[in-house]
Short mmCIF file of C-alpha atoms in Angstrom, two decimals:
data_model
loop_
_atom_site.label_atom_id
_atom_site.label_comp_id
_atom_site.label_asym_id
_atom_site.label_seq_id
_atom_site.Cartn_x
_atom_site.Cartn_y
_atom_site.Cartn_z
CA MET A 26 30.12 7.53 -13.14
CA ALA A 27 26.57 8.27 -14.31
CA GLN A 28 24.88 5.48 -16.22
CA CYS A 29 22.98 6.39 -19.38
CA VAL A 30 19.76 4.61 -20.28
CA THR A 31 19.75 4.05 -24.02
CA PRO A 32 16.81 3.36 -26.37
CA GLU A 33 18.33 -0.11 -26.90
CA LEU A 34 18.09 -0.86 -23.18
CA GLN A 35 14.49 0.31 -23.04
CA ALA A 36 13.62 -1.84 -26.03
CA TRP A 37 15.27 -4.83 -24.33
CA ILE A 38 13.20 -4.27 -21.18
CA VAL A 39 10.00 -4.23 -23.22
CA GLN A 40 11.03 -7.42 -25.01
CA GLN A 41 11.48 -9.17 -21.67
CA ALA A 42 8.08 -8.01 -20.46
CA ARG A 43 6.37 -9.21 -23.64
CA ALA A 44 8.14 -12.56 -23.28
CA GLY A 45 6.51 -13.00 -19.87
CA CYS A 46 9.51 -12.24 -17.66
CA THR A 47 8.65 -10.91 -14.22
CA PRO A 48 9.79 -7.41 -13.20
CA GLU A 49 11.98 -8.98 -10.50
CA SER A 50 13.80 -11.22 -12.99
CA VAL A 51 14.42 -8.27 -15.34
CA LEU A 52 15.73 -6.19 -12.45
CA GLN A 53 18.05 -8.96 -11.28
CA ALA A 54 19.44 -9.38 -14.80
CA MET A 55 20.20 -5.67 -14.97
CA LEU A 56 21.86 -5.67 -11.57
CA LYS A 57 24.07 -8.61 -12.58
CA ALA A 58 25.04 -6.66 -15.71
CA GLY A 59 26.28 -3.82 -13.51
CA TRP A 60 23.37 -1.39 -13.54
CA GLN A 61 22.74 0.63 -10.41
CA GLU A 62 19.42 -0.33 -8.83
CA SER A 63 17.97 3.19 -8.91
CA VAL A 64 18.88 3.58 -12.59
CA ALA A 65 17.50 0.13 -13.43
CA LEU A 66 14.18 0.83 -11.72
CA ASP A 67 13.78 4.18 -13.46
CA ALA A 68 14.63 2.57 -16.81
CA MET A 69 12.07 -0.20 -16.30
CA GLU A 70 9.31 2.22 -15.36
CA HIS A 71 10.06 4.62 -18.21
CA ALA A 72 10.37 1.84 -20.80
CA LEU A 73 7.07 0.23 -19.90
CA GLN A 74 5.22 3.53 -19.82
CA THR A 75 6.72 4.71 -23.10
CA TYR A 76 6.46 1.53 -25.18
CA LEU A 77 3.47 -0.24 -23.70
CA GLY A 78 1.49 2.60 -22.19
CA ALA A 79 1.05 3.24 -18.49
CA ALA A 80 -2.36 1.60 -18.43
CA GLU A 81 -1.07 -1.70 -19.80
CA ALA A 82 2.26 -2.62 -18.29
CA PRO A 83 1.91 -2.23 -14.52
CA ALA A 84 -1.53 -3.87 -14.37
CA ALA A 85 -0.19 -7.30 -15.22
CA ALA A 86 2.26 -7.34 -12.31
CA ARG A 87 1.30 -4.98 -9.51
CA PRO A 88 -1.43 -2.56 -8.35
CA TYR A 89 -0.85 0.92 -9.70
CA LEU A 90 -2.32 4.38 -10.10
CA ASP A 91 -2.48 5.72 -13.63
CA LEU A 92 -0.82 9.10 -13.13
CA SER A 93 0.95 9.15 -16.50
CA ALA A 94 -0.96 12.26 -17.64
CA SER A 95 -0.44 14.06 -14.31
CA PRO A 96 -4.17 14.19 -13.53
CA ARG A 97 -5.50 16.41 -10.78
CA ALA A 98 -8.42 14.05 -10.27
CA ILE A 99 -9.40 10.44 -11.00
CA ASP A 100 -13.02 9.58 -11.80
CA LEU A 101 -13.91 6.22 -10.24
CA GLY A 102 -17.51 6.24 -11.40
CA ASP A 103 -19.18 6.67 -8.02
CA ARG A 104 -16.64 9.19 -6.74
CA VAL A 105 -14.00 11.61 -8.02
CA VAL A 106 -10.70 11.38 -6.12
CA THR A 107 -8.22 14.26 -6.18
CA VAL A 108 -4.45 13.80 -6.46
CA HIS A 109 -2.43 15.89 -3.97
CA VAL A 110 1.05 14.32 -3.92
CA SER A 111 2.78 11.82 -6.18
CA LEU A 112 6.23 10.26 -5.70
CA ARG A 113 8.07 7.88 -8.01
CA ARG A 114 10.24 6.36 -5.29
CA PRO A 115 8.62 5.14 -3.23
CA ARG A 116 5.65 4.68 -5.53
CA LEU A 117 3.29 6.75 -3.44
CA ALA A 118 0.34 9.08 -3.84
CA VAL A 119 -1.76 11.14 -1.46
CA LEU A 120 -5.38 11.19 -2.59
CA GLY A 121 -8.28 13.37 -1.51
CA GLY A 122 -11.85 12.28 -0.97
CA LEU A 123 -11.59 8.53 -1.45
CA LEU A 124 -14.37 8.17 1.14
CA SER A 125 -17.19 10.57 1.98
CA ASP A 126 -17.69 11.91 5.50
CA ASP A 127 -20.74 9.67 5.89
CA GLU A 128 -18.78 6.58 4.80
CA CYS A 129 -16.01 7.40 7.27
CA GLU A 130 -18.46 7.79 10.12
CA ALA A 131 -20.32 4.61 9.17
CA LEU A 132 -17.07 2.60 9.22
CA ILE A 133 -16.18 3.97 12.64
CA GLN A 134 -19.61 3.13 14.04
CA ALA A 135 -19.52 -0.40 12.63
CA ALA A 136 -15.98 -1.07 13.83
CA GLU A 137 -16.03 0.40 17.33
CA PRO A 138 -17.91 -2.42 19.13
CA ARG A 139 -15.46 -4.99 17.71
CA LEU A 140 -12.18 -3.28 18.58
CA LYS A 141 -9.43 -5.19 20.37
CA ARG A 142 -5.78 -4.44 21.05
CA SER A 143 -3.95 -4.56 17.71
CA ARG A 144 -1.57 -7.41 17.01
CA THR A 145 1.36 -7.80 14.63
CA VAL A 146 2.58 -10.78 12.62
CA GLN A 147 4.69 -13.25 14.64
CA ILE A 148 7.56 -13.73 12.20
CA SER A 149 8.80 -17.01 13.66
CA THR A 150 5.47 -18.84 13.33
CA GLY A 151 3.31 -16.81 10.95
CA GLY A 152 0.78 -16.23 13.74
CA GLU A 153 0.04 -13.03 15.66
CA GLU A 154 1.36 -11.38 18.80
CA LEU A 155 1.03 -8.22 20.86
CA SER A 156 3.83 -5.74 20.24
CA ALA A 157 5.01 -2.63 22.06
CA ASP A 158 5.64 -1.11 18.62
CA ARG A 159 1.92 -1.05 17.86
CA THR A 160 -0.38 0.31 20.54
CA SER A 161 -3.64 0.88 18.66
CA ASP A 162 -6.95 -0.97 18.87
CA GLY A 163 -8.24 -2.64 15.72
CA MET A 164 -10.55 -5.07 13.95
CA PHE A 165 -11.04 -6.63 10.51
CA PHE A 166 -14.14 -6.64 8.36
CA ARG A 167 -14.59 -9.78 6.31
CA ARG A 168 -14.19 -9.08 2.61
CA GLY A 169 -17.62 -8.11 1.26
CA GLU A 170 -19.12 -8.24 4.75
CA SER A 171 -21.62 -5.41 4.23
CA PRO A 172 -22.86 -3.16 1.39
CA LEU A 173 -20.64 -0.37 2.76
CA VAL A 174 -17.54 -2.59 2.78
CA GLN A 175 -18.38 -3.93 -0.68
CA ARG A 176 -18.70 -0.40 -2.07
CA ILE A 177 -15.37 0.70 -0.59
CA GLU A 178 -13.57 -2.44 -1.76
CA ALA A 179 -14.92 -2.06 -5.30
CA ARG A 180 -13.82 1.59 -5.37
CA ILE A 181 -10.30 0.71 -4.23
CA SER A 182 -10.16 -2.04 -6.86
CA ARG A 183 -10.99 0.45 -9.63
CA LEU A 184 -8.53 2.97 -8.25
CA VAL A 185 -5.49 0.65 -8.25
CA HIS A 186 -6.51 -1.76 -11.06
CA TRP A 187 -6.40 -4.81 -8.82
CA PRO A 188 -8.99 -7.55 -8.18
CA VAL A 189 -11.11 -7.24 -5.04
CA GLU A 190 -10.30 -10.84 -4.14
CA ASN A 191 -6.53 -10.14 -4.20
CA ALA A 192 -6.74 -8.25 -0.93
CA GLU A 193 -7.14 -8.80 2.78
CA GLY A 194 -10.25 -7.69 4.60
CA LEU A 195 -10.54 -4.01 5.45
CA GLN A 196 -8.92 -3.24 8.80
CA VAL A 197 -10.03 -0.33 10.99
CA LEU A 198 -7.74 1.06 13.71
CA ARG A 199 -8.20 3.55 16.53
CA TYR A 200 -5.25 5.40 18.04
CA ARG A 201 -5.84 7.13 21.39
CA PRO A 202 -3.54 9.87 22.76
CA GLY A 203 -0.05 8.49 23.33
CA THR A 204 -0.44 5.52 20.95
CA GLU A 205 1.54 4.97 17.77
CA TYR A 206 2.86 2.42 15.29
CA LYS A 207 6.63 2.60 15.00
CA PRO A 208 8.20 2.54 11.50
CA HIS A 209 7.85 -0.83 9.77
CA TYR A 210 7.36 -2.46 6.37
CA ASP A 211 4.03 -3.95 5.31
CA TYR A 212 5.54 -6.78 3.27
CA PHE A 213 6.49 -10.04 4.96
CA ASP A 214 10.19 -10.65 5.58
CA PRO A 215 11.25 -13.39 3.12
CA CYS A 216 13.91 -14.60 5.57
CA ALA A 217 11.56 -15.03 8.54
CA PRO A 218 10.66 -18.65 9.32
CA GLY A 219 6.93 -17.93 9.53
CA THR A 220 6.65 -16.20 6.15
CA ALA A 221 6.11 -19.37 4.09
CA ARG A 222 2.95 -20.09 6.08
CA ILE A 223 1.66 -16.54 5.62
CA LEU A 224 2.26 -16.56 1.84
CA GLU A 225 0.09 -19.66 1.40
CA ARG A 226 -3.00 -17.46 1.79
CA GLY A 227 -2.35 -15.14 -1.15
CA GLY A 228 1.33 -14.47 -1.66
CA GLN A 229 3.20 -11.35 -0.65
CA ARG A 230 1.65 -8.01 0.14
CA VAL A 231 2.43 -5.71 -2.78
CA ALA A 232 0.68 -2.43 -1.95
CA THR A 233 -1.17 -0.59 0.80
CA VAL A 234 -4.12 1.80 0.80
CA LEU A 235 -4.39 3.74 4.07
CA ILE A 236 -7.56 5.80 4.55
CA TYR A 237 -8.06 8.46 7.23
CA LEU A 238 -11.49 8.27 8.85
CA ASN A 239 -11.11 11.36 11.05
CA GLU A 240 -8.62 14.04 12.10
CA PRO A 241 -6.85 13.95 15.47
CA LEU A 242 -6.34 17.30 17.16
CA ARG A 243 -2.55 16.96 17.12
CA GLY A 244 -0.06 14.38 15.91
CA GLY A 245 -0.86 11.06 14.27
CA GLY A 246 0.71 11.68 10.86
CA THR A 247 1.90 8.87 8.61
CA THR A 248 5.66 9.10 8.33
CA PHE A 249 7.99 7.79 5.61
CA PRO A 250 11.46 8.18 7.19
CA ASP A 251 13.44 7.17 4.09
CA VAL A 252 12.12 10.14 2.12
CA GLY A 253 11.40 12.61 4.93
CA LEU A 254 7.65 12.68 4.26
CA GLU A 255 4.84 13.02 6.79
CA VAL A 256 1.21 12.90 5.67
CA MET A 257 -1.22 14.54 8.07
CA PRO A 258 -4.62 12.86 8.49
CA GLN A 259 -7.60 14.41 6.78
CA ARG A 260 -10.96 12.68 6.85
CA GLY A 261 -11.68 10.72 3.66
CA HIS A 262 -8.17 11.16 2.27
CA ALA A 263 -5.88 8.22 1.56
CA VAL A 264 -2.26 7.26 0.98
CA PHE A 265 -1.43 4.62 -1.62
CA PHE A 266 2.05 3.10 -1.74
CA ALA A 267 3.36 0.07 -3.60
CA TYR A 268 6.38 -2.18 -3.11
CA ASP A 269 7.26 -4.39 -6.06
CA ARG A 270 9.55 -6.62 -3.97
CA PRO A 271 9.97 -7.30 -0.25
CA GLU A 272 13.13 -5.24 0.23
CA PRO A 273 14.02 -2.02 2.09
CA SER A 274 15.18 -0.54 -1.24
CA THR A 275 11.50 0.09 -2.03
CA GLN A 276 11.76 2.92 0.54
CA THR A 277 8.34 2.05 1.97
CA LEU A 278 9.40 2.14 5.61
CA HIS A 279 6.52 3.96 7.31
CA GLY A 280 4.92 4.49 10.69
CA GLY A 281 2.01 6.07 12.50
CA ALA A 282 3.33 8.98 14.53
CA ARG A 283 2.19 9.26 18.13
CA VAL A 284 -1.21 10.87 18.61
CA LEU A 285 -0.75 13.89 20.87
CA ALA A 286 -4.37 14.98 21.30
CA GLY A 287 -7.70 13.52 20.24
CA GLU A 288 -8.19 10.17 18.51
CA LYS A 289 -7.08 8.94 15.09
CA TRP A 290 -9.17 6.46 13.10
CA VAL A 291 -7.82 4.83 9.94
CA ALA A 292 -8.82 2.02 7.59
CA THR A 293 -6.19 -0.10 5.86
CA LYS A 294 -6.44 -2.32 2.81
CA TRP A 295 -3.46 -4.58 2.11
CA LEU A 296 -3.20 -5.92 -1.44
CA ARG A 297 -1.74 -9.37 -2.14
CA GLU A 298 -0.16 -11.00 -5.20
CA ARG A 299 -2.95 -13.56 -5.57
CA GLU A 300 -6.42 -14.27 -4.25
CA PHE A 301 -6.42 -13.97 -0.48
CA THR A 302 -8.13 -16.74 1.43
CA ALA A 303 -9.40 -16.08 4.95
#
């Protein structure tokens, strides 16, 4: 049976938000009351946008893009970013021109001498390990390491309404032909024994900004299997996706498809709940 979202329910959601309740606690209360999760999430998003305004409600809890007026472009002051695709679930947008060609090339040149085989989080200890699921080479810039990195970090912060310090350092990855990153989630598994150690440095990851620095000849798209979406790399373009809780129901399972010809270069910015400490 279809569940109907009433004005009374929306008003109740707003009351909880104004009282300081977290989105997760409101969602759990609705689930216990018998609401379907998809209906509850839609009701929460609609209520907060309608009653509080899209620019007010999400900012207090999670990074977000203000797409409430269906803009074709977002002016970030130093650059105008175009909006190509927007999804509500997962909360995802494909953006054009986040970086200029010169900025992309400068990042590649700065990163290349420091590349090493990419590692993944070791879930049992909170450390790192090599994984057959991830066969790229990568490196991290320290937050604010150079004027170029500072400019990009400040631009991302304005884009998603999230403090620069609430993010990990910018990571640059190179995928050669035959390399890939199999589908995975960016958040840390709450049930894994090493997660508590990881969260000490800034809490959970809550959103990802993935930027394409070049265009491979074939392959190398970013796939979202839960929704049947594949984003093909285009230099300077980016994919933003957010996950308001560390659960598969966010539908943020994603992967880097195998590069079939040429190289793929990407930069990734992971956003945390709190200030991230190196």
